[in-house]
XYZ file of C-alpha atoms in Angstrom:
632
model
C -13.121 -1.811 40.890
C -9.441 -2.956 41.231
C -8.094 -3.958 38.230
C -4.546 -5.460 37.475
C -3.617 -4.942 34.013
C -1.538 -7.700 33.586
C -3.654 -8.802 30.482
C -1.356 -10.710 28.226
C -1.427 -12.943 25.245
C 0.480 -15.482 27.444
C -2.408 -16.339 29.635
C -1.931 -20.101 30.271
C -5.265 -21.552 29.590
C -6.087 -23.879 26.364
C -8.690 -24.339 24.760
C -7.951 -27.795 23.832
C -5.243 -29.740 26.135
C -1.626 -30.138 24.357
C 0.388 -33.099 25.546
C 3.424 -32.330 25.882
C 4.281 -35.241 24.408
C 3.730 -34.501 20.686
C 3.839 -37.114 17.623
C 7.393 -36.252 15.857
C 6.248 -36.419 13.012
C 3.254 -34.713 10.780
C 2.700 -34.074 7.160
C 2.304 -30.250 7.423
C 3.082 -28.135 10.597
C 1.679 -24.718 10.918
C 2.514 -22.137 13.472
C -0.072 -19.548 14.021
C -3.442 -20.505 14.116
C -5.089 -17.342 12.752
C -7.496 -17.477 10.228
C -5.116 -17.960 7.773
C -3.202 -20.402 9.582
C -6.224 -22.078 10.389
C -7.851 -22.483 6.608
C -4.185 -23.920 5.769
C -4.798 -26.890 8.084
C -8.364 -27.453 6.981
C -7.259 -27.290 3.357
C -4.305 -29.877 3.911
C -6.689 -32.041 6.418
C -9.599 -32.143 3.818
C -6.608 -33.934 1.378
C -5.619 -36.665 3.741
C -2.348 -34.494 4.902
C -1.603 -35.217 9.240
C -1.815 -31.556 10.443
C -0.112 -30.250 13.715
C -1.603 -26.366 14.278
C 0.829 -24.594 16.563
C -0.080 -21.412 18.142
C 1.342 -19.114 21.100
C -1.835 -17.533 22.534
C -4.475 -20.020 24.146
C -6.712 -19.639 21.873
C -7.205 -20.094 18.361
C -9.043 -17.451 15.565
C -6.004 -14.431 15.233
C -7.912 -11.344 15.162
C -11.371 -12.423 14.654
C -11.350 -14.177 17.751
C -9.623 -11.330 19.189
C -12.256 -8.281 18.334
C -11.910 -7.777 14.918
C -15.367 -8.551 13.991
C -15.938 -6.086 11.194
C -13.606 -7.446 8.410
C -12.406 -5.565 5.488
C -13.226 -5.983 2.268
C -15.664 -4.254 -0.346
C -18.074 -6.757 -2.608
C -19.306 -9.605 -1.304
C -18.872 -11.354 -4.307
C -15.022 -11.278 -3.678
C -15.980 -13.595 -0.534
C -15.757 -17.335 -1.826
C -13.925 -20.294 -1.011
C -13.366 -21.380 2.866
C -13.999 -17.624 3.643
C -17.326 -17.906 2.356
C -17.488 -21.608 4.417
C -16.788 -19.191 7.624
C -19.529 -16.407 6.763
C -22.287 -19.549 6.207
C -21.336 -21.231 9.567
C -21.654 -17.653 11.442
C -25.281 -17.574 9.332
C -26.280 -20.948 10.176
C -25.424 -20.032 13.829
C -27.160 -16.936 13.795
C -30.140 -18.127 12.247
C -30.641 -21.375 14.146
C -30.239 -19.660 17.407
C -32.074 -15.853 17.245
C -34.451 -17.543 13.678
C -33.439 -15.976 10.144
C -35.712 -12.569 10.431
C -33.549 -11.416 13.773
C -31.835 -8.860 14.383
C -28.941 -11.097 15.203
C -29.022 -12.122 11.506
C -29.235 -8.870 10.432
C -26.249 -7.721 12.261
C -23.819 -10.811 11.248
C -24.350 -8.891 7.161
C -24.274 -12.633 5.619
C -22.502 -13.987 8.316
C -19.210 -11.737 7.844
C -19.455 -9.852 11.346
C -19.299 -12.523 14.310
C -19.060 -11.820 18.093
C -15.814 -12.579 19.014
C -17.160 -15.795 21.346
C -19.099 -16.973 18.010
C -15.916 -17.058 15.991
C -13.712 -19.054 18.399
C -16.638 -21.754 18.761
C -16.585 -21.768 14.946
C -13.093 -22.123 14.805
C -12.717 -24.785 17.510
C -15.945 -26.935 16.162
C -14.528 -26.988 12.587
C -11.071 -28.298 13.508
C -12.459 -30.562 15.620
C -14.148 -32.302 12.246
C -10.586 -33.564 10.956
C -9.759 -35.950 13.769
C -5.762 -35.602 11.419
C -5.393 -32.288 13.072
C -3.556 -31.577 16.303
C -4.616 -28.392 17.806
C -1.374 -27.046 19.866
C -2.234 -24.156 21.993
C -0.037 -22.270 24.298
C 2.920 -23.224 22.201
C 5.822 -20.592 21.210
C 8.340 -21.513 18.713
C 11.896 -21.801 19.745
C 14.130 -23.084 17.057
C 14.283 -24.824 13.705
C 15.894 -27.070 11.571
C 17.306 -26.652 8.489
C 19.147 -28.854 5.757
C 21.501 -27.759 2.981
C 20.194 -28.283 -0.475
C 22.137 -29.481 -3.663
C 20.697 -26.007 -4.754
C 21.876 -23.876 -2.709
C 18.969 -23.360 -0.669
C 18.014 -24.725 2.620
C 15.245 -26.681 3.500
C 12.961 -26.265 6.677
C 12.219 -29.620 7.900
C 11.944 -29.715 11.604
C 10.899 -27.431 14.694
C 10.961 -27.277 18.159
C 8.503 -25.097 20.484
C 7.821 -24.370 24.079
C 5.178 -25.971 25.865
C 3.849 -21.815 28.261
C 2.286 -24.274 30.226
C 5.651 -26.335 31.642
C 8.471 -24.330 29.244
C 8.934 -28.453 27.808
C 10.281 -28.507 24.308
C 7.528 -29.953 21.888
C 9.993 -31.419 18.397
C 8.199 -31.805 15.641
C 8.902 -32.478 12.127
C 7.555 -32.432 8.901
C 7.490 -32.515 5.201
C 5.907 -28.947 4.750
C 5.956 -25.765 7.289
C 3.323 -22.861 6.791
C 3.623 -20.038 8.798
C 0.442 -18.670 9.588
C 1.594 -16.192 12.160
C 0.694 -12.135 11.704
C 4.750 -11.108 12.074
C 6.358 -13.933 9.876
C 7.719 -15.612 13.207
C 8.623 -19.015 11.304
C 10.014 -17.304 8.080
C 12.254 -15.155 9.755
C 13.258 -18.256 12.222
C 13.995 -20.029 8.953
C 16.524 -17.485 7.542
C 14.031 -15.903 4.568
C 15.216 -12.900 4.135
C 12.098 -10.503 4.738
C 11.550 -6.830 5.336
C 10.290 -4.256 7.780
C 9.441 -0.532 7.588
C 8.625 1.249 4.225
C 10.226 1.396 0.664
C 11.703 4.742 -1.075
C 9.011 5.728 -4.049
C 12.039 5.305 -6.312
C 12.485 1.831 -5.430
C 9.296 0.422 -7.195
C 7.761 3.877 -8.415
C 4.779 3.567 -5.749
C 3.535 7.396 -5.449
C 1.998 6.387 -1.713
C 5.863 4.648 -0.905
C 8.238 5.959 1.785
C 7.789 9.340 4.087
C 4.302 10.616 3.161
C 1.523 13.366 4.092
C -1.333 12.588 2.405
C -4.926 13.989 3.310
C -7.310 15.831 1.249
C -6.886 13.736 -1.770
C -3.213 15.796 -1.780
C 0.829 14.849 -0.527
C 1.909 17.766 1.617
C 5.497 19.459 2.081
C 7.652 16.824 3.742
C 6.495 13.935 1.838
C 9.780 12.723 0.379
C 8.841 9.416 -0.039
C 12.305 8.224 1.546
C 12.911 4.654 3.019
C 12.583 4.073 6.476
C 11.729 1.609 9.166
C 8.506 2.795 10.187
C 5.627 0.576 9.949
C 1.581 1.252 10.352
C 0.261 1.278 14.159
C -1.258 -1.110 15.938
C -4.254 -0.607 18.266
C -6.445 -3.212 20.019
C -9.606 -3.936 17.907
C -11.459 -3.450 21.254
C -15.129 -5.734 21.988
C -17.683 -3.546 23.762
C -21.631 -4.086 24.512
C -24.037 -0.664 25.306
C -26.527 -3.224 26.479
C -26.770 -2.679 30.391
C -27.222 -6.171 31.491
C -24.083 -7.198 29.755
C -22.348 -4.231 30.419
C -19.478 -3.681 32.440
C -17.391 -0.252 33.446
C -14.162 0.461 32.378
C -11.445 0.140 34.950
C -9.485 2.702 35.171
C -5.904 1.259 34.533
C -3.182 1.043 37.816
C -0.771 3.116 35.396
C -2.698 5.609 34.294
C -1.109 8.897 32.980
C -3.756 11.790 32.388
C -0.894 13.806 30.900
C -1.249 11.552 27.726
C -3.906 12.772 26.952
C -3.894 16.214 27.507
C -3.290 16.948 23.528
C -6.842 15.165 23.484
C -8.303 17.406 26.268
C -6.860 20.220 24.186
C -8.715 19.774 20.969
C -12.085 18.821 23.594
C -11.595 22.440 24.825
C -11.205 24.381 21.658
C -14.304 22.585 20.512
C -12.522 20.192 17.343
C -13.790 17.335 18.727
C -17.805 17.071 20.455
C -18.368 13.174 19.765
C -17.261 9.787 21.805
C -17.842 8.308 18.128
C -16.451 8.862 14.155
C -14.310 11.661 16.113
C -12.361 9.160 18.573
C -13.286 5.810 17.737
C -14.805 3.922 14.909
C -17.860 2.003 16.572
C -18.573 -1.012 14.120
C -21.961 -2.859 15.033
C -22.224 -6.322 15.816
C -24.713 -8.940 16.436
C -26.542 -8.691 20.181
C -25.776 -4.790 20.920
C -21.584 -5.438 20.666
C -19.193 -3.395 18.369
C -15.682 -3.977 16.868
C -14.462 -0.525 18.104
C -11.803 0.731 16.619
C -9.186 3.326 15.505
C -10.229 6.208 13.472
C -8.189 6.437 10.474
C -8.107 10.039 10.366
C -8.735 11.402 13.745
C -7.177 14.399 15.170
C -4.567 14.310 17.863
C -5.909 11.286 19.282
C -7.286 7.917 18.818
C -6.763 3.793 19.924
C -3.758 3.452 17.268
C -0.431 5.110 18.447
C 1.765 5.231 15.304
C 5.288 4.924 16.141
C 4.857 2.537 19.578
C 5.175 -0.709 17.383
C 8.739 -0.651 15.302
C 9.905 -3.161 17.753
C 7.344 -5.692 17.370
C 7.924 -7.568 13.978
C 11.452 -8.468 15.745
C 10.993 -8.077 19.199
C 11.681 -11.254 21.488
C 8.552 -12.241 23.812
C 9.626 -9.937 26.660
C 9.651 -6.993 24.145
C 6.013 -7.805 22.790
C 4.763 -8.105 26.163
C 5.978 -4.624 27.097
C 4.619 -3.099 24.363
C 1.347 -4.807 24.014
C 0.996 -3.967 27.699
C 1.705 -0.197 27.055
C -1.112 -0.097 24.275
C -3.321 -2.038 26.954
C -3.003 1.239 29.354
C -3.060 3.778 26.687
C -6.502 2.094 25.418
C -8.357 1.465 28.883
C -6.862 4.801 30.285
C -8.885 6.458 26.788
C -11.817 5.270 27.262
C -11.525 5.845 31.483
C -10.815 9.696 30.881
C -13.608 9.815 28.266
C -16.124 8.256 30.618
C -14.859 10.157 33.677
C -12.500 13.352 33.411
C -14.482 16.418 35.056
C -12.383 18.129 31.890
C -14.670 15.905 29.404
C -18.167 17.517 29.096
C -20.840 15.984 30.009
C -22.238 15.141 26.392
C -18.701 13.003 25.609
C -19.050 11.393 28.671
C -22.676 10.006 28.271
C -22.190 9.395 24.809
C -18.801 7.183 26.123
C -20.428 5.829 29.620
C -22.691 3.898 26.765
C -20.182 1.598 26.036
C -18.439 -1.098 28.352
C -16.193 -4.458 28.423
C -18.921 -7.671 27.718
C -19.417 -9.648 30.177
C -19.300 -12.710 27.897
C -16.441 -12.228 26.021
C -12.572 -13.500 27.263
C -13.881 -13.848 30.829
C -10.364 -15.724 31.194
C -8.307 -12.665 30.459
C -10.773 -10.061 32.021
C -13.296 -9.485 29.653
C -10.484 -7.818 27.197
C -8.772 -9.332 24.002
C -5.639 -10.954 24.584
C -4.630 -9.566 20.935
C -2.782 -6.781 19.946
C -4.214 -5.626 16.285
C -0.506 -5.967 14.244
C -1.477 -3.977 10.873
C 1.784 -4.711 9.876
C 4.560 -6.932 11.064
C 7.299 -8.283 8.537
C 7.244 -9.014 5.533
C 8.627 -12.293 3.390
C 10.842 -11.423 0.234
C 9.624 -13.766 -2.007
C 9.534 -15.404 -5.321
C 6.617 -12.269 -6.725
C 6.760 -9.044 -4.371
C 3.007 -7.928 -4.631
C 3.349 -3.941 -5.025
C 1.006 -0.943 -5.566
C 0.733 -1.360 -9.456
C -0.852 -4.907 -8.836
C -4.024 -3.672 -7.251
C -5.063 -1.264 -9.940
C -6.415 -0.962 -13.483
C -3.904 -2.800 -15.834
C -2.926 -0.395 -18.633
C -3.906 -2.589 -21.470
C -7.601 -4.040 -20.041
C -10.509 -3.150 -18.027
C -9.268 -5.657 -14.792
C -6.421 -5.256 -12.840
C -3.133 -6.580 -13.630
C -3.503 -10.536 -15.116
C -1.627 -12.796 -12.702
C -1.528 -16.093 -14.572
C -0.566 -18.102 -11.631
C -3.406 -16.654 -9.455
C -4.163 -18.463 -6.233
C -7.008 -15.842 -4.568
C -8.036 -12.273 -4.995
C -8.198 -9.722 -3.023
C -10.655 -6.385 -2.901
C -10.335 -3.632 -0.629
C -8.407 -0.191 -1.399
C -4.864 0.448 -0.635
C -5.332 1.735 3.353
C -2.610 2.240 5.891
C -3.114 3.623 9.102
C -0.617 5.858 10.414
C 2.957 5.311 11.099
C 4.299 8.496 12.970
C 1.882 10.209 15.191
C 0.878 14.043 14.184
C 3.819 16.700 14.724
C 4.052 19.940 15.344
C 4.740 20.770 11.503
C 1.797 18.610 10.312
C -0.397 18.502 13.945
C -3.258 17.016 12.366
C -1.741 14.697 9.718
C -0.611 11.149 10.256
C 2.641 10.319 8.212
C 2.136 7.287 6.328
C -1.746 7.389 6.613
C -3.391 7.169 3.358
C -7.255 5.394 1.951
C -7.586 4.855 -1.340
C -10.834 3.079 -1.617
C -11.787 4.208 -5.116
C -8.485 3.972 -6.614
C -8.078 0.130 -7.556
C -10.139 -3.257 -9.052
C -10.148 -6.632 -7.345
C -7.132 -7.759 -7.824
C -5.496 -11.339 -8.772
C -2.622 -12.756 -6.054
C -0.253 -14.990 -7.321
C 1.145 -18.096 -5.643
C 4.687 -16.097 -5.910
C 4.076 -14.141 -2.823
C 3.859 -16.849 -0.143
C 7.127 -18.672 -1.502
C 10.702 -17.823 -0.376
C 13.430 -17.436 -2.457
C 16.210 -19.318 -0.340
C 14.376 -21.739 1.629
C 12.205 -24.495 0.197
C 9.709 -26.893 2.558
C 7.825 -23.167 3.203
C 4.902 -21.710 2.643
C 3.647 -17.898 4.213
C 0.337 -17.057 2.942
C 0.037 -14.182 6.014
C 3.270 -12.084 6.333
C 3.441 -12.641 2.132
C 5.739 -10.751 -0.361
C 4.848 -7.306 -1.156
C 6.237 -3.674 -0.310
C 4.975 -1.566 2.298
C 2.239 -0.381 0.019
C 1.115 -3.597 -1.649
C 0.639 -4.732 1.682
C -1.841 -2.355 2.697
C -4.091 -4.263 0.178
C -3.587 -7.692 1.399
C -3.688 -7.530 4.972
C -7.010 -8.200 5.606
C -8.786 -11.725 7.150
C -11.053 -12.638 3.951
C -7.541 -12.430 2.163
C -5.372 -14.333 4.095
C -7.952 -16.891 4.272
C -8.011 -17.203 0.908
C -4.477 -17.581 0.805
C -4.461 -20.256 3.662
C -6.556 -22.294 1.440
C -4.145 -22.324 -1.328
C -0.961 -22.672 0.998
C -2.966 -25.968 2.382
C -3.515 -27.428 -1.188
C -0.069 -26.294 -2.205
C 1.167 -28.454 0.528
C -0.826 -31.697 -0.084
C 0.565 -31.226 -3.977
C 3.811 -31.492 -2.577
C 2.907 -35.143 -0.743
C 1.377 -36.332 -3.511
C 3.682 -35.307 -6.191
C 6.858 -35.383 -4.333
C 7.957 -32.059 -5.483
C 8.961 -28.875 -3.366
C 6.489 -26.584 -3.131
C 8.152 -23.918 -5.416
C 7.762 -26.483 -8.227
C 4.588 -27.451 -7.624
C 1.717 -27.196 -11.218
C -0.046 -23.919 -9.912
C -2.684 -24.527 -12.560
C -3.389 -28.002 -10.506
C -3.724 -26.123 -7.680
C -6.030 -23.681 -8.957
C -8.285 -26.684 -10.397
C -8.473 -27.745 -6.646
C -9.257 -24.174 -5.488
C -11.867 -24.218 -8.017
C -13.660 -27.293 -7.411
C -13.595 -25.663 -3.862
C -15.392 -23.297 -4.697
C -12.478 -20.690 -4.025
C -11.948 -17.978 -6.985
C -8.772 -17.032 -8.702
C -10.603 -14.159 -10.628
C -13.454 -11.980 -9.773
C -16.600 -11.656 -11.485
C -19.787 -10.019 -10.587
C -22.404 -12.945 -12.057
C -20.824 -16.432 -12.182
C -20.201 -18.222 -8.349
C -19.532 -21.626 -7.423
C -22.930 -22.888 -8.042
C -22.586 -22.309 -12.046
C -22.325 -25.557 -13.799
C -19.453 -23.371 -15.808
C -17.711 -21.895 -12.597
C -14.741 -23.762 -13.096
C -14.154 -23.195 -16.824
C -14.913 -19.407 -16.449
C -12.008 -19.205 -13.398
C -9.594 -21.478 -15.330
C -9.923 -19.357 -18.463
C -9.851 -15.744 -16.552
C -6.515 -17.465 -15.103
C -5.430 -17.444 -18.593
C -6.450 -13.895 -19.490
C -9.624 -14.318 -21.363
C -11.483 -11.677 -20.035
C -8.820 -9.358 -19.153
C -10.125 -6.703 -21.708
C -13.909 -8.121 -21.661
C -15.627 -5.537 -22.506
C -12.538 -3.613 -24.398
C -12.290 -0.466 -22.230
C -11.843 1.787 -25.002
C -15.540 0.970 -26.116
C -17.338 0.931 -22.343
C -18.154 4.835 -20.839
C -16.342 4.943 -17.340
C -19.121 3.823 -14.325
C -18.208 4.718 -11.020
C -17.580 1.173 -9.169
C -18.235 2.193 -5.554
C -21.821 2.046 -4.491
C -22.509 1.502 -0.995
C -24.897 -1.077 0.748
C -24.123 -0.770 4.272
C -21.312 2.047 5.187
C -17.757 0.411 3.454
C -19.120 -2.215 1.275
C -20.190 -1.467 -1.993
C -22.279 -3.514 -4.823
C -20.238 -5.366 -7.311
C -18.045 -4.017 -9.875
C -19.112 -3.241 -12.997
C -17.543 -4.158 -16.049
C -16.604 -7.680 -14.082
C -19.370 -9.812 -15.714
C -18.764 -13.022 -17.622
C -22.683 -12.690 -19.320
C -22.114 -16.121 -19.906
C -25.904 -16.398 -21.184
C -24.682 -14.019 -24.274
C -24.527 -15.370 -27.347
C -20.599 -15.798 -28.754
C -19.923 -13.143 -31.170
C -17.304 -14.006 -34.209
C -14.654 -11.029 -32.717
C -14.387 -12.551 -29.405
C -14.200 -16.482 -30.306
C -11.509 -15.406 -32.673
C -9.815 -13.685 -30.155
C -10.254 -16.468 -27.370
C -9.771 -19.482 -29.874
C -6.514 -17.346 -30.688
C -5.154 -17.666 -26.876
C -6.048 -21.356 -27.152
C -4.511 -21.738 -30.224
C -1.170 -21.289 -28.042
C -1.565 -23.684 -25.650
C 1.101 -26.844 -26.150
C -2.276 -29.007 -27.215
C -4.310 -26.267 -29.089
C -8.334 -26.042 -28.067
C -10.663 -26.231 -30.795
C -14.400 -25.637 -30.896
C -17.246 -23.782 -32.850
C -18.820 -20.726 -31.822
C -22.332 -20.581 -34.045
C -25.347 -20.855 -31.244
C -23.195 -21.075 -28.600
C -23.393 -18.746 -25.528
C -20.482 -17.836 -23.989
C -20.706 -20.173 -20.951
C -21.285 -23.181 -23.430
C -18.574 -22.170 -25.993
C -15.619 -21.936 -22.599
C -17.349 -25.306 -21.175
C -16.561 -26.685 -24.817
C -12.596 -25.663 -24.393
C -12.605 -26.768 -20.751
C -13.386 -30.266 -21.668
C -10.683 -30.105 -23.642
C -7.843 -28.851 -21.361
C -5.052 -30.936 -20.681
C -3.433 -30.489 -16.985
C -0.481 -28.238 -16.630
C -1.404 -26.036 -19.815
C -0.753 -22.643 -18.995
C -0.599 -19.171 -20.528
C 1.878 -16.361 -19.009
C 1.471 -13.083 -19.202
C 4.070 -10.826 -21.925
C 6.559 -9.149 -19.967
């Protein structure tokens, strides 16, 4: 089968027609219309905001349109908000089309894991409900427009991208930008100063910061934790079916190089490696016999991700991308070609491989393969709060991770980075920069800080946010940046309404709107948007209430990761509100005392109350814009 493998995220087909003569002007303008990008115009749209959705590729959904289908994350409970929207429409799909006992519904784990066709008619059906979006696809940005501020910052009030289809320039302006786009494409357009590569351990004291080689729960010799501009690799997040009828071979690439993977043949020889799967790839299962293959963390010499291919991506102009998502696009079809047919491979490999194949309903516009490169890691925005390490683990002085009182989502999943050098000859079996620390940290708060720039107002980035190298590696993940989104998108309507920049906007209005949402600015294990005291138990954990509920000098430690299916794990303990307990006199002292400080102090009793009844009695009382912060 002849195969050209000229597969690129530029294919010019759209989902949805763009004129090229655009309306100049729109409330909000968003480019990138990933997940994150996407729950930004939803959340804007659903407050009477005019959307325009900008986004290069021809079609919408980032990633998980694009084969990640097996998202990260650890409890479900962590999954509320538009996220949790997204996992019930997959459901609803699921069970309305295979009936709620199939194996299709069994497959989509609560509607988190979608085929990659599912997701992009999701995505495209639930725009399509705000007739005040404009769906742009096939768009690239070219320039923007900036005006000096009495302040000394700019403002970003204007854009102008290229029509792929006819290279026309689409103007566009509007009263707040949101970049939704994996590299931070609009924020760096903008002038925010951002970063790429890795931070020195010194510079933030983050033990997994700068140079290291970590396996074995150990750092070994070399890991000097020095700056540098490496960044994790990128791999494709590949869709493949072992069902026959849907099946189809791999082509073997028109520049394929067997000598790139004769380090791979190597290890096959001397018997290190005897498996197609968990020893190569990672085959994630999907609904109707599909998988979300991808890269195995901590595979020998070989697997999809080729640490050390992507440093010029985050800045790289289109022709640059191109050249190096094409390279990856070889390297991963010519992988699974010499797995399936090299007379070098035994014959075991082989069958195990010849199993798995391209769909034959999935991207049959770009050749049955996603037109997205998996970017871990692109740049990232130095903002008003730079989420690090520390943020995403216990807090020294309660049983929850650090209290962020101007919380706009959470976030759960263990600091992970893939690798960012390939294996040497010194360390020819360790990744530098690869590291999983899945047990190490709590669900962690994420403060509105990190999608705001310092220098430019009229701009919100809720995907390439404000953290180090490390604190990234626990925020770049879909459920997260959806979360995010929908705060970016209510941040922006605030700013309509209120006439004030988004820097200055009341955060703890925005996280009543979250909340009546349904979205969560705290985690806990027992109380979800269907609680009649939901919102008073997430307004008060915003305030610290139950940031040393139990007192963890008085609780015996409880291991917090037990598995239900493979990665995720049952909630964590020591995370419940037990709002159906009875106040005791220690703890309403204590929480009447943090009331007590509020400009308008709270009062209430606490005899007979429960706990859910005795916050519901404060919440009434809460006056908008009250707000604790935490003690420095």
């Amino acid at each position: 089968m002849k195969y050209s493998l000229t597969l690129c995220f530029f294919l010019l087909i759209t989902w949805a027609q763009a004129s090229t003569q655009a309306p100049k002007q729109f409330d909000v303008v968003i480019y990138g219309a990933t997940p994150g990008g996407i729950s930004s115009a939803i959340s804007a749209a659903r407050e009477g905001a005019s959307v325009a959705l900008f986004e290069e590729l021809y079609q919408v959904g980032g990633l998980t349109t694009g084969g990640l289908s097996h998202p990260d994350f650890r409890t479900l409970e962590s999954l509320q908000g538009i996220y949790r929207e997204f996992m019930n429409r997959v459901l609803k799909h699921y069970t309305e089309t295979y009936g709620p006992n199939s194996r299709q519904v069994k497959d989509s784990f609560y509607g988190t894991h979608a085929e990659p066709r599912v997701a992009k008619l999701i995505f495209e059906a639930w725009l399509a409900e705000y007739p005040n979006i404009r769906v742009f696809t096939q768009h690239r940005l070219q320039s923007v427009t900036l005006t000096k501020l009495k302040s000394g910052r700019s403002a970003l009030t204007g854009a102008v991208f290229a029509n792929l289809l006819d290279n026309q320039p689409v103007e566009v302006k509007g009263a707040v930008f949101i970049d939704g786009t994996y590299e931070g494409d609009l924020m760096a357009k903008a002038g925010c100063e951002y970063r790429v590569g890795r931070e020195s351990r010194q510079e933030y004291g983050e033990i997994f910061a700068g140079k290291v080689y970590y396996h074995d729960q150990k750092f070994w010799l070399g890991s000097t934790g020095d700056a540098d501009n490496a960044i994790q690799g990128y791999n494709f997040r590949v869709c493949m079916t072992d069902s026959a009828q849907n099946r189809l071979p791999i082509p073997k690439p028109e520049a394929y190089d067997r000598a790139t993977f004769l380090p791979l043949l190597t290890d096959i020889k001397q018997g290190k490696i005897t498996r197609f799967a968990d020893q190569i790839v990672k085959i994630q299962p999907i609904p109707n016999r599909k998988a979300d293959v991808n890269d195995r963390h901590f595979a020998g010499s070989m697997s999809l991700s080729r640490p050390g291919w992507s440093y010029e991506w985050p800045d790289g102009s289109p022709q640059k991308r191109q050249q190096i998502f094409q390279r990856h696009l070889n390297y991963t079809l010519g992988l699974f070609y010499l797995l399936q047919n090299d007379p070098e491979v035994p014959t075991a490999i082989q069958q195990e491989a010849r199993q798995w194949g391209l769909p034959k309903d999935e991207y049959p516009e770009n050749g049955h393969f996603t037109p997205s490169l998996y970017v871990r890691e692109g740049r990232r925005l130095v903002g008003e709060f730079i989420f690090q390490e520390k943020h995403c683990q216990q807090a020294p002085d309660g049983i929850r991770g650090y209290w962020q009182a101007d919380a706009v989502a959470v976030g759960d999943y263990g600091l992970n980075s893939h690798g960012c050098n390939a294996p040497n000859r010194y360390h020819p079996t360790i990744r530098d920069g690869a590291f999983s620390l899945y047990y190490s940290n709590l669900p962690y708060q994420i403060p509105y800080g990190v999608m705001v720039p310092k220098t430019v107002d009229g701009l919100l980035v809720p995907v390439a946010v404000s953290s180090s190298h490390v604190g990234y590696s626990a925020l770049r993940y879909e459920p997260i940046w959806m979360a995010l989104g929908q705060a970016a998108g209510l941040a922006a309507a605030q700013t309509l309404k209120r006439n004030v920049p988004v820097r200055n906007i009341d955060v703890t209005v925005l996280q009543k709107k979250l909340h009546q949402a349904g979205a969560i600015t705290a985690y806990f294990s027992d109380v979800f948007p269907d609680s009649p005291y939901f919102q008073a138990c997430q307004y008060f954990a915003s305030q610290g209430y139950f940031h040393n509920v139990p007192d963890r000098n008085s609780v015996p430690f409880v291991d917090h990761f037990v598995s239900i299916n493979g990665q995720y794990s049952k909630a964590f303990p020591y995370h419940a509100a037990e709002l159906d307990k009875l106040m005791d006199k220690e703890l309403a002292e204590q929480w009447l005392s943090k009331a007590n400080q509020l400009s308008s102090p709270l009062r209430t009793t606490f005899n007979g109350l429960t706990r859910g009844q005795f916050l519901h009695q404060l919440f009434k009382q809460v006056k908008p814009g009250q707000l604790h912060l935490p003690e420095e």
